[in-house]
Amino acid sequence: MTRASRIILNTFDDLEAPILCHIAPLFLNIYTIGPLNALVKTQIGDDVVLQCLSSSSNLLKPDHNCITWLDSQPLRSVVFVSFGSIARVTRGVKGDDMIPAELEEATKERGFVVDWAPQEDVLAHPAMGGFFTHSGWNSVVESIDAGVPMICWPLFGDHQLNSRWVSEGWRIGLEMKDTCDRSTIEMMIKTLRKHRREEIIYSMDQFSKLAHDSVSPSGSSYKNLEKLIEDLRRI
């Protein structure tokens, strides 16, 4: 990585200023252009983004029926549960993608299960009150952009570090450590929705505003993208 002439990061200056200060002396050109999903919309508009997504070749097609279901739910009443995507590398594992009958029965009156949800649309919905996530970086940044507090259950890779920053650094969510059983999940949801609700929502609102500011025409990420494009043209 030290041989790279340019580093492009899906983050924004106000979110990770201390870290960026530490790595700035190591690289000549660092471009923070996040939240990338929000910056794309600012640059080319929501309508164009929707057209691109509708004509994309995604292997998994988002099920938008969940948005219709969300329309009937009260404000900030729903917890979105999604742990990203996992590729199956063996053909011998069968039935591992089946939804347990117990889960289907328990959620049919108060939940909605889909194979693949349009995550940005779900997080942006007014009914969204929390995000139970594996804390992958894209999910964390999209949640900040949408202003939705998180419950993080880190699995591997960068998840542990992301989760720690969400819970202890930025205080925009909670980290579920070690044991993950029904009582722990229930406690986490109650903490997010009741005991620490105001504190976490306040912090999240602050960071969400900073994220939106960064992708505005006068924002740092917007300007960094313009600079990146200009620099690449000179090569």
XYZ file of C-alpha atoms in Angstrom:
235
model
C 0.000 0.000 0.000
C 2.915 2.363 0.654
C 3.728 2.148 -3.064
C 0.337 3.574 -4.015
C 0.322 7.049 -5.534
C -3.243 7.712 -4.423
C -5.531 6.432 -1.651
C -9.317 6.718 -2.078
C -11.375 6.210 1.082
C -15.119 5.776 1.548
C -15.275 8.007 4.599
C -15.496 11.724 5.361
C -13.134 14.049 7.176
C -15.316 14.791 10.202
C -15.908 11.102 10.890
C -12.299 9.943 11.080
C -10.223 13.097 11.468
C -7.754 11.646 14.054
C -7.000 8.586 11.904
C -6.667 10.643 8.744
C -4.160 12.918 10.473
C -2.019 9.890 11.333
C -1.963 8.430 7.826
C -1.679 11.734 5.937
C 2.147 11.889 6.262
C 2.431 8.388 4.753
C 0.703 9.129 1.455
C 1.021 12.034 -0.935
C -2.615 11.987 -2.088
C -5.551 10.886 0.084
C -9.112 11.404 -1.151
C -11.958 10.973 1.323
C -15.112 10.781 -0.801
C -17.680 9.239 1.518
C -20.379 8.422 2.205
C -19.992 7.233 -1.376
C -23.650 6.246 -1.743
C -24.734 9.761 -0.757
C -22.075 11.452 -2.878
C -23.217 9.605 -6.001
C -26.754 10.885 -5.466
C -25.477 14.419 -4.978
C -23.380 14.260 -8.135
C -25.818 12.676 -10.579
C -29.218 12.797 -8.841
C -31.558 10.215 -7.327
C -33.439 9.542 -10.587
C -30.279 8.586 -12.487
C -29.142 6.382 -9.591
C -32.465 4.544 -9.640
C -32.216 4.008 -13.405
C -28.700 2.597 -13.045
C -29.759 0.272 -10.244
C -32.807 -0.969 -12.134
C -30.681 -1.893 -15.150
C -27.757 -3.352 -13.193
C -26.679 -6.975 -13.360
C -26.803 -7.736 -9.641
C -26.837 -11.438 -8.874
C -29.405 -10.811 -6.147
C -32.476 -8.790 -7.025
C -33.761 -6.603 -4.177
C -37.295 -7.338 -3.007
C -39.070 -3.970 -2.786
C -42.199 -5.463 -1.211
C -40.619 -4.748 2.159
C -40.877 -1.002 1.433
C -44.638 -1.341 1.024
C -44.743 -3.158 4.355
C -42.653 -0.420 6.001
C -45.136 2.186 4.763
C -47.712 0.714 7.159
C -45.434 0.777 10.223
C -45.214 3.546 12.861
C -42.385 6.079 12.887
C -39.025 4.624 14.024
C -40.675 1.376 15.141
C -38.798 -1.195 13.013
C -35.404 -2.836 13.524
C -33.750 -3.849 10.247
C -31.764 -7.100 10.565
C -29.138 -7.780 7.913
C -25.711 -9.395 8.143
C -24.480 -8.761 4.616
C -23.803 -11.461 2.049
C -21.932 -14.728 2.474
C -20.813 -16.855 -0.475
C -21.236 -20.611 -0.220
C -17.982 -22.268 -1.305
C -19.070 -25.910 -1.069
C -21.857 -27.720 -2.866
C -22.324 -30.206 -0.051
C -24.130 -27.782 2.236
C -27.852 -28.040 1.600
C -30.701 -26.219 3.240
C -28.471 -23.642 4.930
C -30.399 -20.855 3.200
C -33.764 -22.030 4.501
C -35.631 -19.757 6.901
C -36.346 -21.638 10.163
C -40.050 -22.376 10.578
C -39.943 -20.947 14.098
C -38.653 -17.623 12.775
C -41.284 -17.458 10.051
C -44.045 -18.172 12.551
C -42.788 -15.634 15.092
C -42.394 -12.801 12.577
C -45.365 -13.255 10.263
C -47.566 -10.854 12.260
C -44.927 -8.242 13.095
C -42.079 -8.680 10.645
C -41.212 -9.058 6.988
C -38.542 -11.444 5.690
C -36.952 -11.060 2.243
C -34.017 -12.775 0.560
C -32.372 -9.463 -0.333
C -33.547 -6.009 0.720
C -32.800 -2.662 -0.962
C -30.715 -1.604 2.026
C -30.359 2.114 1.316
C -34.112 2.479 0.743
C -34.876 0.506 3.897
C -32.517 2.552 6.068
C -33.891 5.812 4.648
C -37.492 4.875 5.498
C -39.130 6.881 8.332
C -40.270 3.650 10.021
C -36.667 2.594 10.627
C -35.679 2.744 14.296
C -32.548 0.608 14.383
C -30.161 -1.503 12.339
C -28.967 -4.904 13.631
C -25.850 -5.345 11.517
C -22.591 -7.269 11.133
C -20.931 -3.830 11.044
C -19.342 -4.146 7.637
C -18.030 -0.742 6.578
C -20.547 -0.117 3.794
C -23.406 -0.857 6.193
C -21.937 1.424 8.859
C -21.497 4.334 6.437
C -24.970 3.855 4.921
C -26.486 3.758 8.405
C -24.742 7.010 9.344
C -25.968 8.609 6.123
C -29.535 7.541 6.957
C -29.235 8.493 10.634
C -30.223 5.038 11.915
C -28.649 3.829 15.209
C -26.958 0.421 15.098
C -26.683 -2.778 17.096
C -23.412 -4.334 15.938
C -22.704 -8.056 15.967
C -19.189 -8.230 14.458
C -18.327 -11.457 12.662
C -14.868 -11.174 11.075
C -12.484 -8.917 9.158
C -12.922 -5.216 9.880
C -16.192 -5.786 11.733
C -14.627 -5.777 15.211
C -12.930 -2.419 14.744
C -15.963 -0.849 13.071
C -18.216 -2.085 15.861
C -15.939 -0.657 18.539
C -15.956 2.761 16.875
C -19.751 2.692 16.517
C -20.286 1.888 20.199
C -17.400 3.566 22.019
C -15.865 6.069 19.610
C -18.823 7.755 17.970
C -21.514 6.447 20.373
C -24.030 5.950 17.581
C -24.938 2.387 18.478
C -24.226 -0.648 20.621
C -21.772 -3.533 20.338
C -22.944 -7.069 21.089
C -19.939 -8.948 22.421
C -19.385 -12.679 22.718
C -22.742 -14.229 23.642
C -25.604 -13.781 21.215
C -28.787 -15.299 22.595
C -32.394 -14.169 22.822
C -32.028 -12.420 26.166
C -28.938 -10.517 24.998
C -30.619 -9.368 21.788
C -33.728 -8.340 23.731
C -31.588 -6.335 26.161
C -29.757 -4.644 23.284
C -32.974 -3.629 21.541
C -34.434 -2.266 24.788
C -31.246 -0.303 25.430
C -31.304 1.129 21.909
C -35.018 1.879 21.921
C -35.456 3.010 25.538
C -32.606 3.282 28.059
C -30.045 5.079 25.853
C -32.350 6.138 23.038
C -31.997 9.908 23.363
C -28.219 9.789 23.822
C -27.594 7.554 20.808
C -30.066 9.342 18.535
C -28.490 12.689 19.427
C -25.008 11.444 18.491
C -26.269 9.805 15.317
C -28.092 12.956 14.235
C -24.859 14.942 14.625
C -22.808 12.528 12.509
C -25.572 12.163 9.941
C -25.636 15.937 9.476
C -21.846 15.974 9.065
C -22.147 13.218 6.465
C -24.725 15.196 4.500
C -22.617 18.351 4.756
C -19.568 16.515 3.416
C -21.308 15.579 0.151
C -22.854 18.996 -0.450
C -21.209 21.178 -3.150
C -19.241 23.006 -0.449
C -18.406 19.833 1.483
C -15.065 18.057 1.852
C -16.034 14.819 0.083
C -17.595 16.679 -2.845
C -14.469 18.793 -3.281
C -12.188 15.772 -2.879
C -13.993 13.949 -5.678
C -13.604 16.974 -7.929
C -9.902 17.082 -7.072
C -9.527 13.340 -7.729
C -11.133 13.677 -11.165
C -8.912 16.636 -12.002
C -5.769 14.810 -10.841
C -6.620 11.713 -12.872
C -7.112 13.838 -15.977
C -3.558 15.106 -15.623
C -2.043 11.621 -15.616
